[in-house]
């Protein structure tokens, strides 16, 4: 039992058999992968993201075991059919993966979530709470800043 990423790396060897010219054919037992994307090997960086192909036997996959993701991100990946090869296991035949899906996963997890209206509202409210707390902790500085603003507005009139 090894993570998918380790199995892919172990099997991604080039073998030159009889009748091959200039290394253009891959051996029967190799996966012919020259660069398997990975970074942290703990499920934090999303670099090893892969998509489970719809025709795959998904019952034979233990996806995202012992990862370093938040529960929200982990459930989003599962809902969208992604897994991290560094912390997922194949338990039987018929599993087909699309490798190198990290850009799509980043879009799904971070870019799309940040850009929706609800997220923007939550971010604005959090920023307002933070600014209020900072102002409350630095009351003298806040008072001087407000007085300067009032004086400036009086001069503009």
PDB file of C-alpha atoms in Angstrom:
ATOM      1  CA  UNK A   1       0.000   0.000   0.000  1.00  0.00           C
ATOM      2  CA  UNK A   2       1.659   3.161  -1.221  1.00  0.00           C
ATOM      3  CA  UNK A   3       0.314   6.545  -2.274  1.00  0.00           C
ATOM      4  CA  UNK A   4      -0.492   6.895  -5.973  1.00  0.00           C
ATOM      5  CA  UNK A   5       2.334   9.404  -6.467  1.00  0.00           C
ATOM      6  CA  UNK A   6       4.964   6.963  -5.180  1.00  0.00           C
ATOM      7  CA  UNK A   7       3.597   4.156  -7.334  1.00  0.00           C
ATOM      8  CA  UNK A   8       3.641   6.392 -10.416  1.00  0.00           C
ATOM      9  CA  UNK A   9       7.207   7.470  -9.735  1.00  0.00           C
ATOM     10  CA  UNK A  10       8.335   3.886  -9.206  1.00  0.00           C
ATOM     11  CA  UNK A  11       6.744   2.764 -12.483  1.00  0.00           C
ATOM     12  CA  UNK A  12       7.728   5.747 -14.633  1.00  0.00           C
ATOM     13  CA  UNK A  13      10.945   4.258 -15.929  1.00  0.00           C
ATOM     14  CA  UNK A  14      12.051   4.295 -19.534  1.00  0.00           C
ATOM     15  CA  UNK A  15      12.880   0.886 -20.945  1.00  0.00           C
ATOM     16  CA  UNK A  16      14.248   0.340 -24.408  1.00  0.00           C
ATOM     17  CA  UNK A  17      13.215  -2.966 -25.926  1.00  0.00           C
ATOM     18  CA  UNK A  18      14.108  -4.818 -29.122  1.00  0.00           C
ATOM     19  CA  UNK A  19      13.209  -3.072 -32.335  1.00  0.00           C
ATOM     20  CA  UNK A  20      12.937   0.400 -30.778  1.00  0.00           C
ATOM     21  CA  UNK A  21      14.716   3.185 -32.598  1.00  0.00           C
ATOM     22  CA  UNK A  22      16.099   6.260 -30.885  1.00  0.00           C
ATOM     23  CA  UNK A  23      14.044   5.598 -27.787  1.00  0.00           C
ATOM     24  CA  UNK A  24      10.749   6.492 -29.458  1.00  0.00           C
ATOM     25  CA  UNK A  25       8.783   3.595 -27.967  1.00  0.00           C
ATOM     26  CA  UNK A  26       8.131   2.988 -24.300  1.00  0.00           C
ATOM     27  CA  UNK A  27       8.411  -0.428 -22.688  1.00  0.00           C
ATOM     28  CA  UNK A  28       5.211  -2.362 -22.077  1.00  0.00           C
ATOM     29  CA  UNK A  29       5.488  -2.193 -18.294  1.00  0.00           C
ATOM     30  CA  UNK A  30       6.211   1.511 -17.955  1.00  0.00           C
ATOM     31  CA  UNK A  31       3.824   4.419 -17.578  1.00  0.00           C
ATOM     32  CA  UNK A  32       6.102   6.682 -19.622  1.00  0.00           C
ATOM     33  CA  UNK A  33       5.828   9.691 -17.336  1.00  0.00           C
ATOM     34  CA  UNK A  34       8.755  12.042 -17.478  1.00  0.00           C
ATOM     35  CA  UNK A  35       7.663  14.490 -14.796  1.00  0.00           C
ATOM     36  CA  UNK A  36       5.044  13.680 -12.195  1.00  0.00           C
ATOM     37  CA  UNK A  37       3.943  16.936 -10.577  1.00  0.00           C
ATOM     38  CA  UNK A  38       4.469  17.112  -6.825  1.00  0.00           C
ATOM     39  CA  UNK A  39       5.818  19.501  -4.227  1.00  0.00           C
ATOM     40  CA  UNK A  40       5.114  18.871  -0.532  1.00  0.00           C
ATOM     41  CA  UNK A  41       4.043  15.180  -0.489  1.00  0.00           C
ATOM     42  CA  UNK A  42       1.607  15.971   2.362  1.00  0.00           C
ATOM     43  CA  UNK A  43      -1.447  17.238   0.481  1.00  0.00           C
ATOM     44  CA  UNK A  44      -0.925  20.902   1.332  1.00  0.00           C
ATOM     45  CA  UNK A  45       0.255  22.416  -1.949  1.00  0.00           C
ATOM     46  CA  UNK A  46      -2.294  20.900  -4.409  1.00  0.00           C
ATOM     47  CA  UNK A  47       0.480  20.393  -6.997  1.00  0.00           C
ATOM     48  CA  UNK A  48      -0.230  16.671  -7.380  1.00  0.00           C
ATOM     49  CA  UNK A  49      -3.941  17.223  -8.053  1.00  0.00           C
ATOM     50  CA  UNK A  50      -5.558  14.745 -10.416  1.00  0.00           C
ATOM     51  CA  UNK A  51      -9.090  14.192 -11.636  1.00  0.00           C
ATOM     52  CA  UNK A  52     -10.787  10.827 -11.475  1.00  0.00           C
ATOM     53  CA  UNK A  53     -12.077  10.073 -14.994  1.00  0.00           C
ATOM     54  CA  UNK A  54     -15.843   9.470 -15.047  1.00  0.00           C
ATOM     55  CA  UNK A  55     -15.444   5.977 -16.492  1.00  0.00           C
ATOM     56  CA  UNK A  56     -13.172   4.945 -13.598  1.00  0.00           C
ATOM     57  CA  UNK A  57     -14.061   2.473 -10.911  1.00  0.00           C
ATOM     58  CA  UNK A  58     -14.231   5.001  -8.072  1.00  0.00           C
ATOM     59  CA  UNK A  59     -14.927   2.249  -5.537  1.00  0.00           C
ATOM     60  CA  UNK A  60     -11.245   1.274  -5.880  1.00  0.00           C
ATOM     61  CA  UNK A  61      -9.857   4.628  -4.719  1.00  0.00           C
ATOM     62  CA  UNK A  62      -9.172   5.884  -1.209  1.00  0.00           C
ATOM     63  CA  UNK A  63      -8.880   9.579  -1.979  1.00  0.00           C
ATOM     64  CA  UNK A  64      -7.112  12.237   0.086  1.00  0.00           C
ATOM     65  CA  UNK A  65      -6.173  10.181   3.140  1.00  0.00           C
ATOM     66  CA  UNK A  66      -4.138  12.013   5.820  1.00  0.00           C
ATOM     67  CA  UNK A  67      -3.935  15.257   3.863  1.00  0.00           C
ATOM     68  CA  UNK A  68      -3.141  18.710   5.194  1.00  0.00           C
ATOM     69  CA  UNK A  69      -6.237  20.429   3.807  1.00  0.00           C
ATOM     70  CA  UNK A  70      -9.021  22.217   5.622  1.00  0.00           C
ATOM     71  CA  UNK A  71     -12.309  20.286   5.760  1.00  0.00           C
ATOM     72  CA  UNK A  72     -13.919  22.825   3.416  1.00  0.00           C
ATOM     73  CA  UNK A  73     -11.223  22.435   0.759  1.00  0.00           C
ATOM     74  CA  UNK A  74     -11.202  18.645   1.127  1.00  0.00           C
ATOM     75  CA  UNK A  75     -14.963  18.408   0.619  1.00  0.00           C
ATOM     76  CA  UNK A  76     -14.774  20.759  -2.384  1.00  0.00           C
ATOM     77  CA  UNK A  77     -12.124  18.519  -3.998  1.00  0.00           C
ATOM     78  CA  UNK A  78     -14.185  15.403  -3.356  1.00  0.00           C
ATOM     79  CA  UNK A  79     -17.365  16.993  -4.730  1.00  0.00           C
ATOM     80  CA  UNK A  80     -15.556  18.021  -7.931  1.00  0.00           C
ATOM     81  CA  UNK A  81     -13.905  14.601  -8.432  1.00  0.00           C
ATOM     82  CA  UNK A  82     -10.308  15.586  -7.676  1.00  0.00           C
ATOM     83  CA  UNK A  83      -7.770  13.747  -5.588  1.00  0.00           C
ATOM     84  CA  UNK A  84      -4.201  14.356  -4.468  1.00  0.00           C
ATOM     85  CA  UNK A  85      -1.886  11.606  -5.703  1.00  0.00           C
ATOM     86  CA  UNK A  86       0.497  12.044  -2.764  1.00  0.00           C
ATOM     87  CA  UNK A  87      -2.136  10.983  -0.215  1.00  0.00           C
ATOM     88  CA  UNK A  88      -4.549   8.763  -2.187  1.00  0.00           C
ATOM     89  CA  UNK A  89      -4.489   5.023  -2.738  1.00  0.00           C
ATOM     90  CA  UNK A  90      -5.727   2.682  -5.473  1.00  0.00           C
ATOM     91  CA  UNK A  91      -7.223  -0.444  -3.940  1.00  0.00           C
ATOM     92  CA  UNK A  92      -8.203  -2.302  -7.116  1.00  0.00           C
ATOM     93  CA  UNK A  93      -8.344  -2.233 -10.916  1.00  0.00           C
ATOM     94  CA  UNK A  94     -10.141   0.151 -13.252  1.00  0.00           C
ATOM     95  CA  UNK A  95      -9.009   3.513 -11.895  1.00  0.00           C
ATOM     96  CA  UNK A  96      -8.171   6.133 -14.530  1.00  0.00           C
ATOM     97  CA  UNK A  97      -6.714   9.518 -13.571  1.00  0.00           C
ATOM     98  CA  UNK A  98      -6.012  12.756 -15.408  1.00  0.00           C
ATOM     99  CA  UNK A  99      -2.750  14.033 -13.954  1.00  0.00           C
ATOM    100  CA  UNK A 100      -1.515  17.632 -13.737  1.00  0.00           C
ATOM    101  CA  UNK A 101      -4.805  19.248 -12.740  1.00  0.00           C
ATOM    102  CA  UNK A 102      -3.313  21.709 -10.233  1.00  0.00           C
ATOM    103  CA  UNK A 103      -4.328  24.841 -12.187  1.00  0.00           C
ATOM    104  CA  UNK A 104      -7.938  23.687 -12.320  1.00  0.00           C
ATOM    105  CA  UNK A 105      -7.910  22.842  -8.621  1.00  0.00           C
ATOM    106  CA  UNK A 106      -6.441  26.241  -7.713  1.00  0.00           C
ATOM    107  CA  UNK A 107      -9.192  27.906  -9.737  1.00  0.00           C
ATOM    108  CA  UNK A 108     -11.832  25.809  -8.001  1.00  0.00           C
ATOM    109  CA  UNK A 109     -10.524  26.135  -4.469  1.00  0.00           C
ATOM    110  CA  UNK A 110      -9.199  29.670  -4.365  1.00  0.00           C
ATOM    111  CA  UNK A 111      -9.977  31.888  -7.333  1.00  0.00           C
ATOM    112  CA  UNK A 112     -13.653  30.984  -7.784  1.00  0.00           C
ATOM    113  CA  UNK A 113     -14.401  30.986  -4.066  1.00  0.00           C
ATOM    114  CA  UNK A 114     -12.819  34.390  -3.520  1.00  0.00           C
ATOM    115  CA  UNK A 115     -14.623  35.959  -6.484  1.00  0.00           C
ATOM    116  CA  UNK A 116     -18.223  35.163  -5.568  1.00  0.00           C
ATOM    117  CA  UNK A 117     -20.449  37.828  -3.990  1.00  0.00           C
ATOM    118  CA  UNK A 118     -20.915  36.028  -0.690  1.00  0.00           C
ATOM    119  CA  UNK A 119     -17.151  35.662  -0.179  1.00  0.00           C
ATOM    120  CA  UNK A 120     -16.562  39.331  -0.976  1.00  0.00           C
ATOM    121  CA  UNK A 121     -19.197  40.334   1.598  1.00  0.00           C
ATOM    122  CA  UNK A 122     -17.638  38.083   4.241  1.00  0.00           C
ATOM    123  CA  UNK A 123     -14.174  39.489   3.477  1.00  0.00           C
ATOM    124  CA  UNK A 124     -15.417  43.089   3.717  1.00  0.00           C
ATOM    125  CA  UNK A 125     -17.104  42.402   7.061  1.00  0.00           C
ATOM    126  CA  UNK A 126     -13.971  40.706   8.408  1.00  0.00           C
ATOM    127  CA  UNK A 127     -11.832  43.641   7.308  1.00  0.00           C
ATOM    128  CA  UNK A 128     -14.228  46.094   9.004  1.00  0.00           C
ATOM    129  CA  UNK A 129     -14.102  44.084  12.260  1.00  0.00           C
ATOM    130  CA  UNK A 130     -10.309  44.028  12.141  1.00  0.00           C
ATOM    131  CA  UNK A 131     -10.061  47.777  11.510  1.00  0.00           C
ATOM    132  CA  UNK A 132     -12.485  48.461  14.369  1.00  0.00           C
ATOM    133  CA  UNK A 133     -10.497  46.271  16.764  1.00  0.00           C
ATOM    134  CA  UNK A 134      -7.222  47.955  15.792  1.00  0.00           C
ATOM    135  CA  UNK A 135      -8.802  51.380  16.261  1.00  0.00           C
ATOM    136  CA  UNK A 136     -10.210  50.387  19.648  1.00  0.00           C
ATOM    137  CA  UNK A 137      -6.786  49.173  20.782  1.00  0.00           C
ATOM    138  CA  UNK A 138      -5.158  52.438  19.593  1.00  0.00           C
ATOM    139  CA  UNK A 139      -7.766  54.931  20.731  1.00  0.00           C
ATOM    140  CA  UNK A 140      -5.407  57.921  20.927  1.00  0.00           C
ATOM    141  CA  UNK A 141      -4.162  57.414  17.390  1.00  0.00           C
ATOM    142  CA  UNK A 142      -7.735  56.950  16.123  1.00  0.00           C
ATOM    143  CA  UNK A 143      -8.858  60.166  17.868  1.00  0.00           C
ATOM    144  CA  UNK A 144      -6.028  62.204  16.257  1.00  0.00           C
ATOM    145  CA  UNK A 145      -6.815  60.746  12.831  1.00  0.00           C
ATOM    146  CA  UNK A 146     -10.530  61.579  13.157  1.00  0.00           C
ATOM    147  CA  UNK A 147      -9.742  65.149  14.317  1.00  0.00           C
ATOM    148  CA  UNK A 148      -7.431  65.615  11.303  1.00  0.00           C
ATOM    149  CA  UNK A 149     -10.199  64.396   8.981  1.00  0.00           C
ATOM    150  CA  UNK A 150     -12.747  66.808  10.530  1.00  0.00           C
ATOM    151  CA  UNK A 151     -10.333  69.740  10.281  1.00  0.00           C
ATOM    152  CA  UNK A 152      -9.613  68.934   6.643  1.00  0.00           C
ATOM    153  CA  UNK A 153     -13.339  68.763   5.850  1.00  0.00           C
ATOM    154  CA  UNK A 154     -13.928  72.090   7.620  1.00  0.00           C
ATOM    155  CA  UNK A 155     -11.209  73.713   5.502  1.00  0.00           C
ATOM    156  CA  UNK A 156     -12.761  72.331   2.293  1.00  0.00           C
ATOM    157  CA  UNK A 157     -16.085  74.036   3.067  1.00  0.00           C
TER     158      UNK A 157
END
